[in-house]
Tab-separated table of C-alpha atoms in Angstrom:
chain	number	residue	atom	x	y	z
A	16	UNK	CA	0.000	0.000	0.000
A	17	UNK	CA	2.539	2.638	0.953
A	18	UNK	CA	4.594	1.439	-2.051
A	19	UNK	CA	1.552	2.306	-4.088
A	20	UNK	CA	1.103	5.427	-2.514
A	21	UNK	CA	4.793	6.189	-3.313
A	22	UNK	CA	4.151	6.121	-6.587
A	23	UNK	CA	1.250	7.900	-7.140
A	24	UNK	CA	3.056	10.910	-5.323
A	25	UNK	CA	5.647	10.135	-7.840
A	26	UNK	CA	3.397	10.359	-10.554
A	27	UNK	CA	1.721	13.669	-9.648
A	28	UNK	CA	4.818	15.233	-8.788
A	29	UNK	CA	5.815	14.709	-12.735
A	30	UNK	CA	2.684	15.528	-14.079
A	31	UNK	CA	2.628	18.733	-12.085
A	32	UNK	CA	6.750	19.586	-12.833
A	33	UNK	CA	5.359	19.216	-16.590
A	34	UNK	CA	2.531	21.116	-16.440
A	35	UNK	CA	4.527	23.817	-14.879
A	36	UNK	CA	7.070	23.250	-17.488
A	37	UNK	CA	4.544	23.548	-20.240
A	38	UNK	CA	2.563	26.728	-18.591
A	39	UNK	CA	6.185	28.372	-18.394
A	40	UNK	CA	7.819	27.738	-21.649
A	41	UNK	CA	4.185	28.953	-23.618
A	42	UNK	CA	4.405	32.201	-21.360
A	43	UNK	CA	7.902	32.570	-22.583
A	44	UNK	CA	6.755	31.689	-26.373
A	45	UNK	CA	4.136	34.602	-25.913
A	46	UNK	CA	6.192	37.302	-24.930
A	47	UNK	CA	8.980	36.306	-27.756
A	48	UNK	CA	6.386	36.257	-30.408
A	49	UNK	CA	5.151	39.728	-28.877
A	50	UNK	CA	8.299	41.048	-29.485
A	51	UNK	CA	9.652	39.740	-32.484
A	52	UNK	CA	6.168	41.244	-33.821
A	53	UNK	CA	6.939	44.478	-32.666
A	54	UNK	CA	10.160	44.648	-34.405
A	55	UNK	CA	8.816	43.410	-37.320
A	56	UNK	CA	6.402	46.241	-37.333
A	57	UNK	CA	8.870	48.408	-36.466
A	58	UNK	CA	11.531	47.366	-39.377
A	59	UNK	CA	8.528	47.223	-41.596
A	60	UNK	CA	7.355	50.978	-41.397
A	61	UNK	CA	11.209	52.065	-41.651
A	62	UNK	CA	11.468	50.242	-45.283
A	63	UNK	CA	7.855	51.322	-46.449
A	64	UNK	CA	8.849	55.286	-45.652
């Protein structure tokens, strides 16, 4: 039983480290894409002037 129980803790612990993981890296994602848009834009209205 407390073998089991081991486990499962196990088990949540990864799924939680991974969701954590996953939440962090697609924050990171979001902010890079926000900025490589706004220098995009930016680099964009220098070459259309």
């Amino acid at each position: 039983m407390a073998i089991l129980v081991m486990v499962g803790l196990g088990l949540l612990d990864f799924l939680v480290a991974g969701l954590s993981l996953f939440i962090g890296l697609a924050f990171i994602a979001f902010i890079a894409s926000i900025l490589c848009a706004a220098a995009f834009f930016n680099n964009a209205k220098d070459l259309s002037s």
